[in-house]
mmCIF file of C-alpha atoms in Angstrom:
data_model
loop_
_atom_site.group_PDB
_atom_site.id
_atom_site.type_symbol
_atom_site.label_atom_id
_atom_site.label_comp_id
_atom_site.label_asym_id
_atom_site.label_seq_id
_atom_site.Cartn_x
_atom_site.Cartn_y
_atom_site.Cartn_z
ATOM 1 C CA MET A 1 6.394 57.680 -0.259
ATOM 2 C CA SER A 2 2.350 57.155 -0.065
ATOM 3 C CA GLU A 3 1.043 53.566 -0.368
ATOM 4 C CA ILE A 4 2.349 50.857 -2.818
ATOM 5 C CA LYS A 5 -0.766 49.998 -5.524
ATOM 6 C CA ALA A 6 -0.020 47.373 -8.013
ATOM 7 C CA VAL A 7 -2.544 45.992 -10.879
ATOM 8 C CA ALA A 8 -2.965 42.372 -11.220
ATOM 9 C CA LEU A 9 -3.724 40.185 -14.140
ATOM 10 C CA LEU A 10 -6.038 37.836 -12.087
ATOM 11 C CA SER A 11 -7.611 34.934 -14.425
ATOM 12 C CA GLY A 12 -8.850 33.131 -10.554
ATOM 13 C CA GLY A 13 -6.871 30.157 -11.031
ATOM 14 C CA LEU A 14 -4.353 28.871 -8.364
ATOM 15 C CA ASP A 15 -0.945 30.613 -10.056
ATOM 16 C CA SER A 16 -2.387 34.036 -10.390
ATOM 17 C CA THR A 17 -4.338 33.735 -7.104
ATOM 18 C CA LEU A 18 -0.792 33.052 -4.804
ATOM 19 C CA ALA A 19 0.312 35.801 -6.817
ATOM 20 C CA VAL A 20 -1.495 38.550 -4.983
ATOM 21 C CA LYS A 21 -1.893 37.041 -1.791
ATOM 22 C CA LEU A 22 1.721 37.293 -1.739
ATOM 23 C CA VAL A 23 2.357 40.751 -2.619
ATOM 24 C CA GLN A 24 -0.925 41.125 -0.215
ATOM 25 C CA GLU A 25 0.671 39.827 2.656
ATOM 26 C CA GLN A 26 3.587 43.184 2.187
ATOM 27 C CA GLY A 27 0.951 45.644 2.615
ATOM 28 C CA VAL A 28 0.616 46.269 -1.666
ATOM 29 C CA GLN A 29 -3.271 47.412 -2.511
ATOM 30 C CA VAL A 30 -3.668 45.899 -5.304
ATOM 31 C CA TYR A 31 -6.313 46.192 -8.139
ATOM 32 C CA ALA A 32 -7.448 43.224 -9.961
ATOM 33 C CA LEU A 33 -7.860 43.183 -13.742
ATOM 34 C CA HIS A 34 -9.978 40.079 -15.683
ATOM 35 C CA PHE A 35 -9.291 40.238 -19.635
ATOM 36 C CA TYR A 36 -12.524 38.736 -21.430
ATOM 37 C CA THR A 37 -10.669 37.280 -24.455
ATOM 38 C CA GLY A 38 -14.132 35.586 -26.262
ATOM 39 C CA PHE A 39 -12.025 32.231 -25.370
ATOM 40 C CA CYS A 40 -12.689 31.102 -22.120
ATOM 41 C CA ILE A 41 -14.254 27.754 -21.310
ATOM 42 C CA THR A 42 -15.890 27.977 -18.306
ATOM 43 C CA GLU A 43 -17.710 31.176 -19.416
ATOM 44 C CA GLN A 44 -18.708 30.107 -22.126
ATOM 45 C CA LYS A 45 -20.219 27.280 -20.021
ATOM 46 C CA ARG A 46 -21.630 29.661 -17.925
ATOM 47 C CA ARG A 47 -23.321 32.068 -20.990
ATOM 48 C CA LEU A 48 -25.102 28.212 -21.826
ATOM 49 C CA GLY A 49 -26.663 27.622 -19.194
ATOM 50 C CA LEU A 50 -24.338 24.245 -18.169
ATOM 51 C CA LYS A 51 -24.235 23.035 -14.407
ATOM 52 C CA LYS A 52 -21.242 21.348 -12.761
ATOM 53 C CA GLU A 53 -22.034 17.759 -11.702
ATOM 54 C CA ASP A 54 -23.208 18.600 -8.555
ATOM 55 C CA GLY A 55 -25.531 21.074 -9.523
ATOM 56 C CA SER A 56 -24.112 23.986 -9.018
ATOM 57 C CA HIS A 57 -23.530 27.252 -11.461
ATOM 58 C CA TYR A 58 -20.516 28.252 -13.813
ATOM 59 C CA MET A 59 -19.589 31.373 -11.893
ATOM 60 C CA ASN A 60 -16.036 33.555 -13.101
ATOM 61 C CA PRO A 61 -13.139 32.261 -11.411
ATOM 62 C CA ALA A 62 -11.945 35.572 -11.812
ATOM 63 C CA LEU A 63 -14.865 37.249 -9.803
ATOM 64 C CA LYS A 64 -15.261 34.438 -7.108
ATOM 65 C CA ALA A 65 -10.666 34.496 -6.185
ATOM 66 C CA ALA A 66 -11.885 38.516 -6.295
ATOM 67 C CA LEU A 67 -14.316 37.868 -3.279
ATOM 68 C CA GLN A 68 -11.949 35.673 -1.392
ATOM 69 C CA LEU A 69 -8.603 37.894 -2.024
ATOM 70 C CA LYS A 70 -10.790 40.980 -0.811
ATOM 71 C CA VAL A 71 -9.170 43.347 -3.522
ATOM 72 C CA PRO A 72 -11.392 45.289 -6.292
ATOM 73 C CA LEU A 73 -11.696 43.325 -9.960
ATOM 74 C CA GLU A 74 -11.772 45.294 -13.299
ATOM 75 C CA ILE A 75 -13.270 42.763 -16.406
ATOM 76 C CA VAL A 76 -12.097 44.426 -19.290
ATOM 77 C CA ASP A 77 -13.575 43.465 -22.954
ATOM 78 C CA ILE A 78 -10.253 43.150 -25.209
ATOM 79 C CA SER A 79 -12.698 40.367 -27.613
ATOM 80 C CA GLU A 80 -12.549 42.556 -30.568
ATOM 81 C CA GLU A 81 -8.599 43.355 -30.531
ATOM 82 C CA TYR A 82 -8.272 39.912 -29.639
ATOM 83 C CA PHE A 83 -9.712 38.921 -32.679
ATOM 84 C CA ASN A 84 -7.047 39.757 -34.829
ATOM 85 C CA VAL A 85 -4.629 38.464 -32.517
ATOM 86 C CA VAL A 86 -5.383 35.352 -32.751
ATOM 87 C CA LEU A 87 -5.573 34.918 -37.040
ATOM 88 C CA ASN A 88 -2.441 37.023 -37.160
ATOM 89 C CA PRO A 89 -0.426 36.015 -34.429
ATOM 90 C CA LYS A 90 3.406 38.016 -34.594
ATOM 91 C CA TYR A 91 5.050 35.251 -32.372
ATOM 92 C CA GLY A 92 2.669 31.935 -33.822
ATOM 93 C CA TYR A 93 1.092 29.641 -32.296
ATOM 94 C CA GLY A 94 1.721 26.992 -29.760
ATOM 95 C CA LYS A 95 0.462 23.462 -29.872
ATOM 96 C CA ASN A 96 -2.700 24.674 -31.286
ATOM 97 C CA VAL A 97 -4.188 27.576 -31.831
ATOM 98 C CA ASN A 98 -2.807 29.752 -29.100
ATOM 99 C CA PRO A 99 -1.194 32.838 -29.506
ATOM 100 C CA CYS A 100 0.060 33.006 -25.779
ATOM 101 C CA ILE A 101 3.285 35.104 -26.847
ATOM 102 C CA ASP A 102 0.876 37.345 -28.675
ATOM 103 C CA CYS A 103 -2.044 37.103 -25.808
ATOM 104 C CA ARG A 104 0.039 38.474 -23.148
ATOM 105 C CA ILE A 105 1.664 41.191 -24.475
ATOM 106 C CA MET A 106 -1.606 42.577 -25.732
ATOM 107 C CA MET A 107 -3.044 42.207 -21.660
ATOM 108 C CA LEU A 108 0.266 43.476 -20.288
ATOM 109 C CA ARG A 109 0.029 46.553 -22.400
ATOM 110 C CA LYS A 110 -3.530 46.929 -21.571
ATOM 111 C CA ALA A 111 -2.041 46.252 -17.723
ATOM 112 C CA LYS A 112 0.222 48.933 -18.577
ATOM 113 C CA GLU A 113 -2.518 52.322 -19.293
ATOM 114 C CA ILE A 114 -4.936 51.017 -16.442
ATOM 115 C CA MET A 115 -2.245 51.020 -14.207
ATOM 116 C CA GLU A 116 -0.952 54.463 -15.378
ATOM 117 C CA GLU A 117 -4.347 55.513 -15.149
ATOM 118 C CA LYS A 118 -5.098 54.227 -11.491
ATOM 119 C CA GLY A 119 -1.760 55.711 -10.412
ATOM 120 C CA CYS A 120 -0.194 52.259 -9.365
ATOM 121 C CA HIS A 121 3.546 51.233 -9.215
ATOM 122 C CA PHE A 122 3.623 47.660 -10.775
ATOM 123 C CA VAL A 123 2.282 45.366 -12.725
ATOM 124 C CA ILE A 124 1.668 41.420 -10.857
ATOM 125 C CA THR A 125 1.230 38.307 -12.196
ATOM 126 C CA GLY A 126 1.168 34.818 -11.609
ATOM 127 C CA GLU A 127 3.975 33.455 -14.124
ATOM 128 C CA VAL A 128 5.744 30.517 -13.367
ATOM 129 C CA CYS A 129 9.135 30.155 -14.752
ATOM 130 C CA GLY A 130 9.285 27.140 -17.370
ATOM 131 C CA GLN A 131 5.386 25.979 -16.861
ATOM 132 C CA ARG A 132 4.388 27.174 -20.256
ATOM 133 C CA PRO A 133 7.087 26.217 -22.927
ATOM 134 C CA MET A 134 5.778 28.843 -24.894
ATOM 135 C CA SER A 135 5.606 31.811 -23.051
ATOM 136 C CA GLN A 136 6.760 31.130 -19.723
ATOM 137 C CA MET A 137 10.314 30.414 -20.356
ATOM 138 C CA PRO A 138 13.375 32.856 -18.859
ATOM 139 C CA HIS A 139 13.947 34.392 -22.618
ATOM 140 C CA THR A 140 10.083 34.788 -23.537
ATOM 141 C CA LEU A 141 9.264 36.416 -20.270
ATOM 142 C CA ARG A 142 11.828 39.102 -20.789
ATOM 143 C CA LEU A 143 10.482 39.546 -24.755
ATOM 144 C CA ILE A 144 6.771 39.777 -23.265
ATOM 145 C CA GLU A 145 8.765 43.108 -21.021
ATOM 146 C CA LYS A 146 10.227 44.814 -23.615
ATOM 147 C CA GLU A 147 7.322 44.444 -26.325
ATOM 148 C CA SER A 148 4.702 45.556 -22.965
ATOM 149 C CA GLY A 149 6.567 48.513 -22.328
ATOM 150 C CA LEU A 150 7.000 47.064 -18.697
ATOM 151 C CA GLU A 151 10.381 46.170 -18.527
ATOM 152 C CA GLY A 152 11.558 45.753 -14.618
ATOM 153 C CA LEU A 153 7.753 46.800 -13.842
ATOM 154 C CA ILE A 154 6.287 43.034 -13.983
ATOM 155 C CA LEU A 155 6.666 40.967 -10.537
ATOM 156 C CA ARG A 156 6.275 37.420 -10.751
ATOM 157 C CA PRO A 157 6.079 36.744 -7.315
ATOM 158 C CA LEU A 158 6.472 32.773 -7.508
ATOM 159 C CA SER A 159 9.183 32.748 -9.408
ATOM 160 C CA ALA A 160 10.769 35.755 -8.658
ATOM 161 C CA LYS A 161 13.836 34.166 -7.308
ATOM 162 C CA LEU A 162 14.684 32.563 -10.530
ATOM 163 C CA LEU A 163 14.449 36.174 -12.981
ATOM 164 C CA PRO A 164 16.149 39.112 -12.265
ATOM 165 C CA PRO A 165 15.430 41.716 -9.507
ATOM 166 C CA THR A 166 12.640 44.111 -10.545
ATOM 167 C CA ILE A 167 12.057 48.031 -9.857
ATOM 168 C CA PRO A 168 9.697 47.020 -7.282
ATOM 169 C CA GLU A 169 11.777 44.700 -5.320
ATOM 170 C CA LYS A 170 15.044 47.273 -5.875
ATOM 171 C CA LEU A 171 13.227 50.011 -4.462
ATOM 172 C CA GLY A 172 12.169 48.323 -1.507
ATOM 173 C CA TRP A 173 8.074 48.907 -2.042
ATOM 174 C CA VAL A 174 8.564 44.431 -1.625
ATOM 175 C CA ASP A 175 10.781 42.397 -0.133
ATOM 176 C CA ARG A 176 12.530 40.163 -2.534
ATOM 177 C CA GLU A 177 13.325 37.193 -0.291
ATOM 178 C CA LYS A 178 9.305 36.911 1.033
ATOM 179 C CA LEU A 179 9.205 35.785 -2.823
ATOM 180 C CA LEU A 180 9.353 32.490 -3.814
ATOM 181 C CA GLY A 181 11.104 30.387 -6.896
ATOM 182 C CA ILE A 182 9.184 28.364 -8.118
ATOM 183 C CA TYR A 183 10.005 26.786 -11.780
ATOM 184 C CA GLY A 184 8.450 24.111 -13.845
ATOM 185 C CA ARG A 185 4.933 21.992 -13.810
ATOM 186 C CA GLY A 186 4.680 20.906 -10.489
ATOM 187 C CA ARG A 187 2.072 22.324 -8.218
ATOM 188 C CA LYS A 188 2.986 20.976 -4.930
ATOM 189 C CA VAL A 189 4.216 24.318 -3.426
ATOM 190 C CA GLN A 190 1.472 26.238 -4.850
ATOM 191 C CA ILE A 191 -1.370 23.895 -3.412
ATOM 192 C CA GLU A 192 0.132 23.710 -0.100
ATOM 193 C CA LEU A 193 0.238 27.547 0.073
ATOM 194 C CA ALA A 194 -3.481 27.382 -0.460
ATOM 195 C CA LYS A 195 -4.190 25.557 2.093
ATOM 196 C CA LYS A 196 -1.992 27.675 3.834
ATOM 197 C CA TYR A 197 -3.679 30.858 3.136
ATOM 198 C CA GLN A 198 -7.579 28.518 3.203
ATOM 199 C CA LEU A 199 -8.293 29.073 -0.540
ATOM 200 C CA ASP A 200 -10.425 28.256 -2.882
ATOM 201 C CA TYR A 201 -8.908 27.879 -6.389
ATOM 202 C CA GLN A 202 -10.285 26.882 -9.712
ATOM 203 C CA GLN A 203 -8.437 23.562 -10.477
ATOM 204 C CA PRO A 204 -5.878 23.546 -13.085
ATOM 205 C CA ALA A 205 -7.100 20.548 -14.893
ATOM 206 C CA GLY A 206 -8.446 20.754 -18.568
ATOM 207 C CA GLY A 207 -7.280 24.060 -19.335
ATOM 208 C CA CYS A 208 -9.265 27.552 -19.486
ATOM 209 C CA CYS A 209 -8.975 28.692 -22.876
ATOM 210 C CA TYR A 210 -10.742 27.027 -26.284
ATOM 211 C CA LEU A 211 -7.113 28.072 -28.346
ATOM 212 C CA THR A 212 -5.597 25.336 -26.805
ATOM 213 C CA ASP A 213 -8.022 22.983 -27.270
ATOM 214 C CA PRO A 214 -7.092 20.202 -29.342
ATOM 215 C CA ASN A 215 -10.199 20.021 -30.730
ATOM 216 C CA TYR A 216 -11.008 23.695 -31.443
ATOM 217 C CA ALA A 217 -7.924 23.532 -33.050
ATOM 218 C CA ILE A 218 -8.876 20.934 -35.744
ATOM 219 C CA LYS A 219 -12.011 22.762 -36.072
ATOM 220 C CA PHE A 220 -10.409 26.034 -36.376
ATOM 221 C CA LYS A 221 -7.772 24.591 -39.028
ATOM 222 C CA GLU A 222 -10.572 22.885 -41.042
ATOM 223 C CA ALA A 223 -12.945 25.424 -41.306
ATOM 224 C CA LEU A 224 -9.465 28.143 -42.277
ATOM 225 C CA SER A 225 -8.978 26.376 -45.195
ATOM 226 C CA ARG A 226 -12.528 25.050 -46.731
ATOM 227 C CA GLU A 227 -13.874 28.674 -45.483
ATOM 228 C CA GLY A 228 -10.955 31.398 -46.301
ATOM 229 C CA ASN A 229 -11.913 34.160 -43.687
ATOM 230 C CA LEU A 230 -12.799 33.700 -40.474
ATOM 231 C CA THR A 231 -15.189 36.283 -39.071
ATOM 232 C CA ARG A 232 -14.899 36.920 -34.776
ATOM 233 C CA GLU A 233 -18.585 35.078 -34.823
ATOM 234 C CA ASP A 234 -16.731 32.019 -36.982
ATOM 235 C CA LEU A 235 -14.421 31.479 -33.551
ATOM 236 C CA VAL A 236 -17.430 31.701 -31.215
ATOM 237 C CA LEU A 237 -19.480 28.924 -33.170
ATOM 238 C CA LEU A 238 -16.265 26.821 -32.947
ATOM 239 C CA SER A 239 -16.859 26.334 -29.322
ATOM 240 C CA VAL A 240 -20.219 25.085 -29.627
ATOM 241 C CA GLY A 241 -21.523 21.337 -30.880
ATOM 242 C CA ARG A 242 -20.402 18.827 -33.467
ATOM 243 C CA HIS A 243 -19.396 20.262 -36.902
ATOM 244 C CA LEU A 244 -19.879 18.270 -39.946
ATOM 245 C CA ARG A 245 -19.164 19.234 -43.467
ATOM 246 C CA LEU A 246 -20.992 17.840 -46.679
ATOM 247 C CA PRO A 247 -19.681 16.910 -49.365
ATOM 248 C CA SER A 248 -21.058 20.824 -51.015
ATOM 249 C CA GLY A 249 -18.557 22.587 -48.725
ATOM 250 C CA ALA A 250 -21.706 23.562 -46.413
ATOM 251 C CA LYS A 251 -20.747 23.122 -42.072
ATOM 252 C CA LEU A 252 -23.792 21.434 -40.128
ATOM 253 C CA ILE A 253 -23.228 22.901 -36.011
ATOM 254 C CA VAL A 254 -25.336 19.875 -34.126
ATOM 255 C CA ALA A 255 -26.214 21.258 -31.153
ATOM 256 C CA ARG A 256 -25.030 18.529 -27.789
ATOM 257 C CA ASN A 257 -27.604 19.898 -25.174
ATOM 258 C CA GLU A 258 -30.057 21.879 -24.557
ATOM 259 C CA GLY A 259 -27.918 25.259 -23.794
ATOM 260 C CA GLU A 260 -26.377 24.538 -26.847
ATOM 261 C CA VAL A 261 -29.642 24.712 -28.414
ATOM 262 C CA ASN A 262 -30.527 28.057 -26.893
ATOM 263 C CA PHE A 263 -27.593 29.266 -27.766
ATOM 264 C CA LEU A 264 -27.547 27.981 -31.738
ATOM 265 C CA LYS A 265 -31.164 29.448 -31.976
ATOM 266 C CA GLY A 266 -30.055 33.157 -31.519
ATOM 267 C CA PHE A 267 -28.370 32.358 -34.610
ATOM 268 C CA ARG A 268 -31.603 31.527 -36.947
ATOM 269 C CA ASN A 269 -32.176 35.074 -38.359
ATOM 270 C CA ARG A 270 -28.237 34.532 -40.109
ATOM 271 C CA TYR A 271 -28.128 30.931 -41.185
ATOM 272 C CA GLY A 272 -30.395 28.244 -42.111
ATOM 273 C CA PHE A 273 -31.394 25.438 -39.614
ATOM 274 C CA ALA A 274 -32.546 22.186 -39.704
ATOM 275 C CA GLN A 275 -35.099 20.472 -36.614
ATOM 276 C CA ARG A 276 -37.518 18.269 -35.850
ATOM 277 C CA GLU A 277 -41.353 19.779 -37.204
ATOM 278 C CA ASP A 278 -42.528 18.885 -33.650
ATOM 279 C CA SER A 279 -39.306 21.056 -32.588
ATOM 280 C CA LYS A 280 -38.281 18.115 -30.077
ATOM 281 C CA GLY A 281 -34.679 16.517 -30.046
ATOM 282 C CA ILE A 282 -31.311 18.623 -31.267
ATOM 283 C CA PHE A 283 -31.471 21.807 -33.072
ATOM 284 C CA VAL A 284 -28.770 22.048 -36.503
ATOM 285 C CA LEU A 285 -27.217 25.381 -37.616
ATOM 286 C CA VAL A 286 -26.685 25.106 -41.228
ATOM 287 C CA LYS A 287 -23.969 27.589 -42.528
ATOM 288 C CA GLY A 288 -23.249 27.554 -46.045
ATOM 289 C CA THR A 289 -25.736 26.423 -49.051
ATOM 290 C CA PRO A 290 -26.133 22.589 -49.893
ATOM 291 C CA THR A 291 -27.297 21.033 -52.341
ATOM 292 C CA GLU A 292 -30.892 19.958 -52.258
ATOM 293 C CA GLU A 293 -29.503 16.316 -52.588
ATOM 294 C CA GLU A 294 -27.810 16.968 -48.918
ATOM 295 C CA TYR A 295 -31.519 17.511 -47.726
ATOM 296 C CA PRO A 296 -31.824 14.355 -46.958
ATOM 297 C CA THR A 297 -28.361 13.886 -45.047
ATOM 298 C CA ILE A 298 -29.594 16.665 -43.141
ATOM 299 C CA ALA A 299 -32.972 15.300 -41.514
ATOM 300 C CA GLY A 300 -30.195 12.246 -41.610
ATOM 301 C CA VAL A 301 -28.539 13.879 -38.972
ATOM 302 C CA VAL A 302 -31.396 15.263 -37.079
ATOM 303 C CA CYS A 303 -33.151 11.988 -36.305
ATOM 304 C CA ARG A 304 -29.858 10.573 -35.534
ATOM 305 C CA TYR A 305 -28.884 12.664 -33.026
ATOM 306 C CA SER A 306 -32.976 13.424 -31.924
ATOM 307 C CA LYS A 307 -33.023 9.536 -30.233
ATOM 308 C CA ARG A 308 -32.197 7.951 -33.199
ATOM 309 C CA GLU A 309 -36.190 7.656 -34.236
ATOM 310 C CA PRO A 310 -37.470 8.890 -37.509
ATOM 311 C CA ALA A 311 -39.803 12.074 -37.839
ATOM 312 C CA ARG A 312 -40.363 15.136 -40.322
ATOM 313 C CA VAL A 313 -37.585 17.577 -40.206
ATOM 314 C CA ILE A 314 -38.144 20.819 -41.263
ATOM 315 C CA ILE A 315 -34.509 22.415 -43.276
ATOM 316 C CA LYS A 316 -34.652 26.139 -43.713
ATOM 317 C CA VAL A 317 -31.972 27.802 -46.087
ATOM 318 C CA GLY A 318 -32.426 31.584 -46.855
ATOM 319 C CA GLN A 319 -35.931 32.346 -48.118
ATOM 320 C CA GLU A 320 -36.852 28.222 -48.873
ATOM 321 C CA GLN A 321 -37.708 25.877 -46.313
ATOM 322 C CA VAL A 322 -38.533 22.377 -46.767
ATOM 323 C CA CYS A 323 -40.714 19.369 -44.461
ATOM 324 C CA LEU A 324 -39.128 16.086 -45.232
ATOM 325 C CA TRP A 325 -39.405 12.692 -44.198
ATOM 326 C CA GLY A 326 -36.001 11.717 -42.144
ATOM 327 C CA GLU A 327 -34.552 8.294 -41.102
ATOM 328 C CA PRO A 328 -31.830 8.080 -38.890
ATOM 329 C CA ILE A 329 -28.214 8.483 -41.022
ATOM 330 C CA ASP A 330 -25.817 5.422 -40.742
ATOM 331 C CA GLU A 331 -22.512 5.527 -38.471
ATOM 332 C CA GLU A 332 -20.221 5.406 -41.175
ATOM 333 C CA THR A 333 -21.992 7.940 -43.382
ATOM 334 C CA LEU A 334 -21.845 10.424 -40.354
ATOM 335 C CA GLU A 335 -18.193 9.463 -39.471
ATOM 336 C CA GLY A 336 -17.171 10.721 -43.258
ATOM 337 C CA LEU A 337 -18.801 13.908 -42.404
ATOM 338 C CA LYS A 338 -17.611 14.584 -38.603
ATOM 339 C CA ILE A 339 -14.919 17.342 -39.088
ATOM 340 C CA ILE A 340 -13.584 15.680 -36.220
ATOM 341 C CA LYS A 341 -13.290 11.742 -36.094
ATOM 342 C CA GLU A 342 -14.127 9.422 -32.969
ATOM 343 C CA LYS A 343 -10.685 8.341 -33.333
ATOM 344 C CA VAL A 344 -8.920 12.055 -32.331
ATOM 345 C CA HIS A 345 -9.844 12.785 -28.674
ATOM 346 C CA GLY A 346 -13.176 11.568 -28.822
ATOM 347 C CA ALA A 347 -16.667 12.817 -30.685
ATOM 348 C CA GLY A 348 -16.518 15.968 -31.959
#
């Protein structure tokens, strides 16, 4: 038979990177896929122009991993279709608002299409049995295979010995004895392998998807209950800034840094906004229509997060623009407006 080829789902994390490496070691040609959902934390930080503590810029971890592995990488944008999955998951949510089973099925269906287009023979993933309670238990892995149309064609090198032999193993495309049998959340075996292969990888701590973040979940559920229908734009904005809800139902999204200021300013033509007259300090996006009686509160929020000093504040809502003197809002009132309270995982 001609050279065996496979497509691999590559997030850039430790597990997916090692899964590709283990199969490469057996002479299989790998074509990597990275799915862009619009909810990747690292990608959002990169887009906002934020930097790491060492001053370096954030980089798409899949690109970094592909360079190390010397494999071609295709970034597949599924964000538009993924929006519907987030709002209407067939198999429900995990601990927060993460539709992990539906997410995996969707990605693998896309991978199947690309596998067939490229003339590849099977799909590789970095999944580890028992690592994630919702999507990586043996019965769930079988469900995902069936729903994606890839029964017998998904090779999970890190846990292969704990799972039934796949078609690639049965046909001798890969040697099952050279695959692993890892179970659970521990990373000791993977870390040792990374050292062996001298692979740099993204640390698993902190997660990579906003949908698994408790703070994002709180904002998502609150917005859904208060606003009803959510748009793709709404889901993006939930990942940015501090979120406050006024008594009228209008929402304030308060930038936390320069990157968020620049990002939120991009929505000025679609929503209202508030900022100091001299343009110094933070920027506040105003969603909905606040009452005029709430304008001093909005000005107070701007002053509170702009050096905590009084200032003249411009507020624009629809065609109306006003300028008024603002005093920093008191902490008790501010706390009452926050969608995420201080006691829940820190400030929102």
